[in-house]
XYZ file of C-alpha atoms in Angstrom:
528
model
C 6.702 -26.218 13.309
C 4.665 -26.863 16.380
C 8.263 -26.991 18.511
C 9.147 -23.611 16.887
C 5.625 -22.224 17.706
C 6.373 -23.277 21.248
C 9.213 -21.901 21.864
C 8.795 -18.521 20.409
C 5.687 -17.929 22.092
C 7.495 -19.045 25.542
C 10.260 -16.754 24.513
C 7.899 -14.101 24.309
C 6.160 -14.642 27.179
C 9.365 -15.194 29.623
C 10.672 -12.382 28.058
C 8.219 -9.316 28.195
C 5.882 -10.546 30.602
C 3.780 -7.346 32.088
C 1.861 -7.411 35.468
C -1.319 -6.622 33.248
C -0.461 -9.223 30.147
C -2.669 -11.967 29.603
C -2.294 -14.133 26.819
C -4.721 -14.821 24.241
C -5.198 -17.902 22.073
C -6.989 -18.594 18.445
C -6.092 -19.503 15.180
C -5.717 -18.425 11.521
C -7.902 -20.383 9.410
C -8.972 -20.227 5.471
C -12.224 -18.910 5.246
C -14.466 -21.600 2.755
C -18.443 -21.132 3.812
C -19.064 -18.082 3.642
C -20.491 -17.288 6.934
C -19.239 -15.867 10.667
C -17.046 -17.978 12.593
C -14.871 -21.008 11.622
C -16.703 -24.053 10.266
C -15.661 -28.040 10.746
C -13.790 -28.458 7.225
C -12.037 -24.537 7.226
C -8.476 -25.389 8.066
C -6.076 -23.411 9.833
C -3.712 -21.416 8.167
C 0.289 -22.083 8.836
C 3.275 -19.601 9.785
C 0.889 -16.532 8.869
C 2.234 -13.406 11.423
C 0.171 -12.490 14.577
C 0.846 -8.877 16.375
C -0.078 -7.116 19.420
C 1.768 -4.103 17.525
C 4.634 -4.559 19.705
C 5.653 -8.478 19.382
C 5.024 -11.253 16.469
C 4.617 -14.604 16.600
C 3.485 -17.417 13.470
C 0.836 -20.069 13.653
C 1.559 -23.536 14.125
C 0.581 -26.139 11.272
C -2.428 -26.054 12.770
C -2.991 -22.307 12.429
C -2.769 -22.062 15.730
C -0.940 -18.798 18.286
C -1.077 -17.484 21.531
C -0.006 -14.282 22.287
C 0.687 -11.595 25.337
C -1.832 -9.180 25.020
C -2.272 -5.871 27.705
C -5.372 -3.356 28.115
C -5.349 -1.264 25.343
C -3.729 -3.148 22.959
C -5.048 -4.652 19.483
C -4.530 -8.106 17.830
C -4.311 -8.152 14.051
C -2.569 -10.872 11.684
C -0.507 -9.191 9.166
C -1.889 -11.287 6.098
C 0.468 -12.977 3.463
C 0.388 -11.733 0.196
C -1.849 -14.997 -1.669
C -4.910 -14.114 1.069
C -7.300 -11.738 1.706
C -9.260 -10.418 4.557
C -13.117 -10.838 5.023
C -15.107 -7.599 4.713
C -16.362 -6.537 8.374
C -20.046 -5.483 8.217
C -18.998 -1.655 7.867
C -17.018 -3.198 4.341
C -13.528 -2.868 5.953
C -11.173 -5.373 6.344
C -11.385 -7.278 9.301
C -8.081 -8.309 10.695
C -8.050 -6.708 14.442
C -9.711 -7.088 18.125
C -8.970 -4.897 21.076
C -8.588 -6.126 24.424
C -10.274 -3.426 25.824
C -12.001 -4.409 29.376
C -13.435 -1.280 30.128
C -14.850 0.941 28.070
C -12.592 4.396 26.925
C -13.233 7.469 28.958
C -16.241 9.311 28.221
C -15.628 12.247 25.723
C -17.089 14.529 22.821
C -16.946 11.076 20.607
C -16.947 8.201 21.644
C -14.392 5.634 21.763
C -13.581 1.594 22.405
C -16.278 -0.163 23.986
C -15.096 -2.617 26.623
C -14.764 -6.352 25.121
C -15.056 -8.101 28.378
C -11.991 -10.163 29.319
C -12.178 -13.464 26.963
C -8.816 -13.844 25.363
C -9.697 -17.800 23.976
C -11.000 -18.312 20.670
C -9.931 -14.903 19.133
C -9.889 -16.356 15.620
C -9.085 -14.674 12.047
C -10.166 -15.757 8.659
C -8.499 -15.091 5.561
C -9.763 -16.007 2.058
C -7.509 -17.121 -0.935
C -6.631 -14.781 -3.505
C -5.759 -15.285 -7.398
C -2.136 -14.300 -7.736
C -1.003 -11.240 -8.481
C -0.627 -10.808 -12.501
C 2.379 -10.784 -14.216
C 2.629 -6.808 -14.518
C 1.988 -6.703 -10.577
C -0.644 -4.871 -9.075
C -1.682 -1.257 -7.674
C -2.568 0.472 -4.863
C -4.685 3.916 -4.489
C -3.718 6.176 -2.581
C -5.972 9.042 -1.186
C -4.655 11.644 1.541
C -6.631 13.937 3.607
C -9.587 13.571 2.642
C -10.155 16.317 5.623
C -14.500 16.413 5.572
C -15.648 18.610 8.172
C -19.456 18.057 7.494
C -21.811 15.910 5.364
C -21.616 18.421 2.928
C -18.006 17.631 2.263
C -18.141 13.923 2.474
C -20.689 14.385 -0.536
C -17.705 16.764 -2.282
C -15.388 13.587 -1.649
C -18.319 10.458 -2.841
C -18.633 12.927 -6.151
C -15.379 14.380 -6.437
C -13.319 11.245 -5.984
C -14.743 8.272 -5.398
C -17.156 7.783 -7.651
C -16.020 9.008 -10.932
C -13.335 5.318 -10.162
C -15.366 3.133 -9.016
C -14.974 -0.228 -11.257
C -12.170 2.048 -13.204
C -8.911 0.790 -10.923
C -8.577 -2.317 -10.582
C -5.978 -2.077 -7.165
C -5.770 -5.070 -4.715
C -5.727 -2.580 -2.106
C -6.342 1.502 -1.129
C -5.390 3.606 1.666
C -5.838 7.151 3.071
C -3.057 8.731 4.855
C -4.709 10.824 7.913
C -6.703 13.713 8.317
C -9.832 11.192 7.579
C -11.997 13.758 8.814
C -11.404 17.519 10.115
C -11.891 16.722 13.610
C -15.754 15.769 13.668
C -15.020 12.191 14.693
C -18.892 11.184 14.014
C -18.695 11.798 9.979
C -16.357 8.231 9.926
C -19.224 6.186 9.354
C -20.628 8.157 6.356
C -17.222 8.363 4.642
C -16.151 4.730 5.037
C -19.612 4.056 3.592
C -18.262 6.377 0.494
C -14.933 4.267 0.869
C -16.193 1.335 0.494
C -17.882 1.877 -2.806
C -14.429 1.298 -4.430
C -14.980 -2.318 -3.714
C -11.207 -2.352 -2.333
C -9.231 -3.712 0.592
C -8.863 -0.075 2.244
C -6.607 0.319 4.924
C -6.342 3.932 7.592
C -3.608 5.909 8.968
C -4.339 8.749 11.554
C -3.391 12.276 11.035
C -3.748 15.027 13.233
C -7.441 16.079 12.731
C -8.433 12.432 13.536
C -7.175 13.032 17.514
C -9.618 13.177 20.124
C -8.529 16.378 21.341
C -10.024 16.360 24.631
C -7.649 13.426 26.066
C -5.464 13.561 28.751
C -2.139 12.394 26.660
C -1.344 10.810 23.740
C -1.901 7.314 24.381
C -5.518 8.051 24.471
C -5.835 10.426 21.965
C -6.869 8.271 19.208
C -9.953 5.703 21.275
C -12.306 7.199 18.633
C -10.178 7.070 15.474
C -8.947 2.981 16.775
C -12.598 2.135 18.032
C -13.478 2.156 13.895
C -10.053 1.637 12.064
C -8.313 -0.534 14.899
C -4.630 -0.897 15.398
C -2.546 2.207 14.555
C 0.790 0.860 13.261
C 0.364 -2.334 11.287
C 1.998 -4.006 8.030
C 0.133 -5.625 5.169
C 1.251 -7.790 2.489
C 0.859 -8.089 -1.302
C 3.103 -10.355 -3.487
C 6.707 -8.799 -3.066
C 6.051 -5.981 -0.846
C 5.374 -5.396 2.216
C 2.930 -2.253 3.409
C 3.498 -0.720 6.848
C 0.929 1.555 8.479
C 2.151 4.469 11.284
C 0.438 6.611 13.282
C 3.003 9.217 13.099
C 1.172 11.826 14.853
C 2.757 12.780 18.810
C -0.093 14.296 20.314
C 1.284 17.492 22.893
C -1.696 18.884 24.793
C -1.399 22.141 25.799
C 1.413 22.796 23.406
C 1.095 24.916 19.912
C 0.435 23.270 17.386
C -0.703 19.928 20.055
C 0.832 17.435 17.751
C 4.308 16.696 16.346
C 5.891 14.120 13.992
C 7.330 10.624 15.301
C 6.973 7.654 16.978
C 6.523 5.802 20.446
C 9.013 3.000 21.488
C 6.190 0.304 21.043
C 6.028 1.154 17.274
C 9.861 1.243 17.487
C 9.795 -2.617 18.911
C 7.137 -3.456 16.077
C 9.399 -2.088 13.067
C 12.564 -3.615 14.799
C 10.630 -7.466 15.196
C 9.010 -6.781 11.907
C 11.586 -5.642 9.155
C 14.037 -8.373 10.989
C 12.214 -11.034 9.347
C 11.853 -8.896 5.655
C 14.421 -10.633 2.756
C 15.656 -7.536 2.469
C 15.240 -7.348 -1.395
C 11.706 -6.868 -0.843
C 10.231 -3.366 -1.669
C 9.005 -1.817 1.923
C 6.416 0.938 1.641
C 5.483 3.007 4.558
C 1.976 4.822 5.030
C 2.269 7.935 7.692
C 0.475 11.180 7.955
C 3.547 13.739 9.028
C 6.049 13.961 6.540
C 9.444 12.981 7.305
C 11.056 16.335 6.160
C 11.070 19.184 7.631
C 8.164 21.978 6.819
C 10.780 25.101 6.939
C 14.151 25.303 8.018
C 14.775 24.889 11.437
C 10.859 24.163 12.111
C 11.307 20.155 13.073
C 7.778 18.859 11.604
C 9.445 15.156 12.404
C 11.353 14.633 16.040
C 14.692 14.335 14.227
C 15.890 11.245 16.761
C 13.053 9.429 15.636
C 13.908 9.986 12.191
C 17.576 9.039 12.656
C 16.133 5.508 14.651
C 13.751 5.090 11.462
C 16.257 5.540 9.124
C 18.816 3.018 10.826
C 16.003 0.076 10.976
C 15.709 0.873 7.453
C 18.966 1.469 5.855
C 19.593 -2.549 4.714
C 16.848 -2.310 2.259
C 17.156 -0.875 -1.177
C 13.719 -1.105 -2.303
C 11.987 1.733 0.311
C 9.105 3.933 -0.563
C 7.639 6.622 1.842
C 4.191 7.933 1.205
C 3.222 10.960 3.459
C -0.014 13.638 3.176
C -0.743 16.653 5.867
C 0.894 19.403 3.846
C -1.844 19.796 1.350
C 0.577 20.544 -1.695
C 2.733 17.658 -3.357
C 6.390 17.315 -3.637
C 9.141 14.454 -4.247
C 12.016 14.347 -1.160
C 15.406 12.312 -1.533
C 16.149 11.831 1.764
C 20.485 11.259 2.091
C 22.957 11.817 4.716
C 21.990 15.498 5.731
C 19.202 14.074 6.952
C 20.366 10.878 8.204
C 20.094 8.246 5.516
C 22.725 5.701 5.303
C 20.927 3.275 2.458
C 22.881 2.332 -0.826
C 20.484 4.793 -2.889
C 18.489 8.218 -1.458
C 15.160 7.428 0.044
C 12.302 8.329 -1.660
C 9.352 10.283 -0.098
C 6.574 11.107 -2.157
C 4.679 13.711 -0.100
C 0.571 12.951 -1.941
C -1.494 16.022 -2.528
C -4.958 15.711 -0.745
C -8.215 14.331 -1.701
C -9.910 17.517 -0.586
C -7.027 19.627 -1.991
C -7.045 23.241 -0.330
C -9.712 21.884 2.543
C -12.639 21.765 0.029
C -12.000 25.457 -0.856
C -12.752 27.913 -4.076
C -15.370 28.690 -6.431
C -17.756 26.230 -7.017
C -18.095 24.320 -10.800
C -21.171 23.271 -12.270
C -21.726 20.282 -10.458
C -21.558 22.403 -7.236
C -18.216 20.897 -5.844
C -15.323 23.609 -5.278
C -12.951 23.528 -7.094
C -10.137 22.928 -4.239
C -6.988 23.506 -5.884
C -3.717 23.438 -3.696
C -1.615 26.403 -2.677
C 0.902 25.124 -5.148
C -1.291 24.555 -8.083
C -2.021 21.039 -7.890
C -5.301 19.994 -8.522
C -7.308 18.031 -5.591
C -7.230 14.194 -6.593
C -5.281 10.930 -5.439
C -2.486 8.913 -6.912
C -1.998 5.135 -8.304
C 0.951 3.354 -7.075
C 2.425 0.980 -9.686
C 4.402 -2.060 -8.266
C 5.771 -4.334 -10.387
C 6.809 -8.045 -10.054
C 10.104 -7.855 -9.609
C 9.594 -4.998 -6.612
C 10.350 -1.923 -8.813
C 7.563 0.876 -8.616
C 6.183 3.682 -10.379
C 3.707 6.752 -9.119
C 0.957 8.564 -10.772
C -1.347 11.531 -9.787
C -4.331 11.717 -11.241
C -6.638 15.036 -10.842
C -9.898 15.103 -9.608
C -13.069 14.304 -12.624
C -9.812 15.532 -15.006
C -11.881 14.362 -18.122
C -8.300 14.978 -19.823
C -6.136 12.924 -17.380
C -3.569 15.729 -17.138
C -0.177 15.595 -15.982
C 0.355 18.847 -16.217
C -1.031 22.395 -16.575
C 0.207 25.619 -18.519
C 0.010 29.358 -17.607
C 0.685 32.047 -19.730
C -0.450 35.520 -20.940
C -2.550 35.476 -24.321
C -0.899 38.399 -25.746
C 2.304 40.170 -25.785
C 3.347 43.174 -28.020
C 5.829 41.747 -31.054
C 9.332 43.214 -30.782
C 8.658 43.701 -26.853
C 11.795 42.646 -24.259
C 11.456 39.034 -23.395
C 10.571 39.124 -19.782
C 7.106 36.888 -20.370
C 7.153 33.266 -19.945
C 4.870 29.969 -20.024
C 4.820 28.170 -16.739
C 3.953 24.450 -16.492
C 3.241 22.699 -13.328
C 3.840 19.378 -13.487
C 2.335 17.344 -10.957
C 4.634 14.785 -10.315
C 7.482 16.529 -11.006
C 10.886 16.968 -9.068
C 13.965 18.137 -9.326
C 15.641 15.802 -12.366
C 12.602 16.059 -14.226
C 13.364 17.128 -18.149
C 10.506 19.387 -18.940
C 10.909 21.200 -22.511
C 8.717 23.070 -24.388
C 8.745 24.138 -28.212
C 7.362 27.214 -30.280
C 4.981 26.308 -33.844
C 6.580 22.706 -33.622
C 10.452 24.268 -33.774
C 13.147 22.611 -31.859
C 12.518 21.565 -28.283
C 14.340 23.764 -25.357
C 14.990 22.539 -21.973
C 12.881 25.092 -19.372
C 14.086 26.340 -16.148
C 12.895 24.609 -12.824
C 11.566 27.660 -10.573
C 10.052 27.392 -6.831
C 7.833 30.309 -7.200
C 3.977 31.060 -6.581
C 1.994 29.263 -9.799
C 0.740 32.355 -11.932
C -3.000 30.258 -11.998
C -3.366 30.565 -7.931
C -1.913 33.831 -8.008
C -4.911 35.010 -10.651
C -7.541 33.380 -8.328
C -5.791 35.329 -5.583
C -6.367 38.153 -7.095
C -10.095 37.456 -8.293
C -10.878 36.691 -4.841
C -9.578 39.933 -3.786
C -11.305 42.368 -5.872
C -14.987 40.675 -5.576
C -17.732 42.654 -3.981
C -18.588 39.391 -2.862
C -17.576 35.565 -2.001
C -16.939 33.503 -4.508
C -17.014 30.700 -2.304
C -17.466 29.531 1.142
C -13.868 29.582 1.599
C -11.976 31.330 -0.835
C -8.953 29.872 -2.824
C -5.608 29.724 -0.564
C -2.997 31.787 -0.813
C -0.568 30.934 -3.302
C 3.188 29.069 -2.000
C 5.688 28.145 -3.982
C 5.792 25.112 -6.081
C 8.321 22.481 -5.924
C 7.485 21.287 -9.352
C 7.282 24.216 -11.419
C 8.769 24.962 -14.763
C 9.263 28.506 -16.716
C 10.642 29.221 -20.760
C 10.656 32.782 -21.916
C 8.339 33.097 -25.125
C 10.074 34.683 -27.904
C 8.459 38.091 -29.033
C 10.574 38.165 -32.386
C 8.060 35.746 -34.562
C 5.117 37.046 -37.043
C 2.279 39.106 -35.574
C -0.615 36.347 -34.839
C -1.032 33.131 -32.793
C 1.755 30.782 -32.134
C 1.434 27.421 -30.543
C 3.493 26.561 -27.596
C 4.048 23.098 -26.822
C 5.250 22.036 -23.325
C 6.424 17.909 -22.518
C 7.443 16.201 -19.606
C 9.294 12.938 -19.196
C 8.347 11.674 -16.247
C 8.699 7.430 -15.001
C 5.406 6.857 -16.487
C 5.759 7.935 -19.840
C 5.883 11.454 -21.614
C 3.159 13.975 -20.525
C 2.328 17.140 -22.506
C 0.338 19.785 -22.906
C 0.030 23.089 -25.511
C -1.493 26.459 -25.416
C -1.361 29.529 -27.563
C -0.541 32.933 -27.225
C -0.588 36.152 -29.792
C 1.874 38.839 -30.955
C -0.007 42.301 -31.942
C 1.490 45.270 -33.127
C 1.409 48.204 -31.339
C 2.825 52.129 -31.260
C 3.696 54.043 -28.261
């Protein structure tokens, strides 16, 4: 082991040696007393992965590395999946230092403060953890959480966070960008919101987390990395293996100043990284931008990128995209149009946001708005399932939904009996997509398949159109306007049955079990 050490970390240091790289030395240790630093009988941790975000290299038996390290970059160990990291003071894992020494350029917010030049001693702890249980384990995962003042990081402690704390039991949580809505001071008061969950919680940047005032994009996130720390890291839990991306390009000057992709130096990570994956093991990336494209010919993700992303990743069955930023939800197969070469199509599940339409609409009785999404979907976060064997299943769950539901119905109350078909139920169904069986039934009858339509959901289009003919707000920012849906479902109701109420029931079979829902609607009789 110690040979091996030794010639890796020569390797590395012949081999990408810098005119600014120092090296830096420490070691890995198992954390045992309880208090700051590592203590005479806390031994050091063996062949656990070190990263400056662009190379790797293992401890020795001894839990010991050294590492090439330039200005600007961050250390973190990328933790095996039987440890855990010790809570830093703000409750966040601590698993990164920055070799920072200066201090960041002075701007609007600040950014890394300058760590001198030490590079000896930089030593990690990690804790033991009970193994994971035999049904595996889960994950939360929030996106755009988007607060723009105080008042909405109280929307997000009420709204989301604590109606679960103590109620999810996940060995670890992220948020997927757009932390805040470009007030870089409100990340203290939400990670102290965060941290409630009592969970391993772990940051991606999005677009509103840039300092916008920097030069270029290598400095555009000093405020964002001062807090969360490294910007493209990988974390481990039993079979699978988590990796973080700050997917965000950021284009001063240009309109909008951001786009999708990524730099070579996250390029080099992935490559070194995934190289050392058995590539049966499920691989689950975290990123802000979605890897599709917004609109036709509108390239939301620098397509090259894509293509190199998709060739590091082709080898392994078992991959799982998570993305956020678009504020609705949606399930992508990505396949060969776009540049997939895997076995199976790659699945992106695109997470509606925490703070759904940007803490928008009427307020409830509790005072928090009620933030639907432009395509219906409810403001709340999602569970990811993964199970032992690396298999995985995804849930949405709506915000304070007393009801848990999967799904909801629109349709009119009453319709004239003997009148031309041309009214329908529509059911939304979050987690839908596009081989989703969704059927409905009339007064218990025989179950009919209904028709997947991308239209506007009839409920935002109503709250469109309340918004619209009010003397007055309804809100501090009204509903949005309604989009299409990518996971909505219509079935003409007959008009043919007895005048009075008829019950419509309306179920969905989705991976995690059979969802449904019912409402009612009435036949009257009426003359011309």
């Amino acid at each position: 082991m110690q040979l091996r050490f030794a010639l890796l970390a020569l390797g590395l240091l012949a081999g990408t040696a810098h005119a600014r790289d120092v090296v830096v030395d420490g070691v890995v240790f198992e954390e045992r007393d309880g208090t700051p630093g590592r203590g005479r009988d806390e031994p050091g941790l063996a062949d656990v992965i070190v990263s400056n975000g662009q190379q790797l290299v293992r401890t020795d038996a001894q839990g010991r590395y050294r590492l090439p390290v330039r200005e600007g970059q961050t250390v973190f160990v990328i933790k095996p999946g039987d440890r855990s990291f010790v809570p830093n003071a703000d409750g966040l894992p601590g698993f990164w230092r920055h070799y920072a020494p200066e201090d960041s350029p002075k701007r609007k917010y600040s950014g890394i403060a300058a760590t001198g030049t030490n590079t000896r001693n930089w030593d990690f702890a990690l804790t033991p953890r009970v193994a994971a249980q035999a049904s595996g384990f889960q994950m939360l995962v929030f996106a755009d959480s988007q607060t723009a003042s105080l008042a909405d990081v109280d929307y997000y402690r009420r709204d989301i966070v604590a109606p679960i704390v103590g109620k999810v039991p996940a060995r670890l949580g992220t948020t997927l960008g757009d932390i805040v809505s470009d007030d870089l001071s409100l990340y203290p008061a939400l990670n102290k919101v965060t941290t409630q969950l009592g969970v391993p919680w772990f940051h991606v940047p999005g677009n509103h987390d840039l300092n916008f005032d920097a030069r270029d994009d290598l400095q555009s996130l000093d405020s964002w990395r001062a807090i969360y720390g490294p910007d493209t890291y990988a974390v481990e839990e039993a079979n699978a293996s988590f990796v973080f991306l700050d997917d965000v390009i950021y284009t001063p000057g240009a309109k909008p100043a951001y786009v999708g992709g990524l730099r070579e130096d996250q390029f080099a990570f992935l490559q070194a990284y995934l190289a050392q994956l058995p590539r049966e093991r499920l691989v689950v990336l975290g990123l802000h931008i979605p890897l599709f494209d917004a609109a036709p010919g509108q390239e939301t993700f620098r397509h090259a990128d894509r293509r190199r992303l998709f060739a590091l990743l082709k080898d392994f069955p078992h991959v799982l995209v998570l993305s956020a930023h678009s504020h609705t939800q949606r399930q992508v197969a990505h396949g060969a149009d776009e540049g997939w070469q895997g076995v199976r199509p790659l699945h992106e599940y695109n997470v509606g946001a925490a703070c759904g339409a940007f803490w928008s609409g009427v307020k409830d009785a509790d005072g928090i708005p009620d933030a639907t999404m432009s395509d219906g979907t409810p403001n709340g976060y999602a569970v990811l399932q993964v199970a032992p064997g690396g298999d995985y299943t995804l849930a949405y769950h709506a915000a304070r939904a007393p009801d848990d539901a999967q799904l909801l119905l629109s349709a009119p109350k009453v319709l004239r009996q003997g009148a031309y078909a041309a009214w329908g139920v529509y059911a939304n169904v979050f987690m839908g997509d596009a081989q989703t069986p969704v059927e409905m039934r009339i007064d218990g009858g025989a179950w009919q398949p209904m028709k997947r339509v991308e239209r506007p959901d009839p409920r935002v289009l109503a709250e469109n159109t309340r918004d619209d003919v009010a003397e007055q707000l309804r809100g501090y920012d009204r509903s949005p306007e309604a989009t299409p849906s990518t996971h909505l479902w219509r079935g003409a109701l007959p008009t043919t049955l007895e005048v009075g109420a008829h019950t419509v029931e309306v179920r969905a079979t989705l991976p995690t079990g059979v969802q449904s829902a019912r409402t009612t609607y009435r036949l009257e009789r009426a003359t011309p």
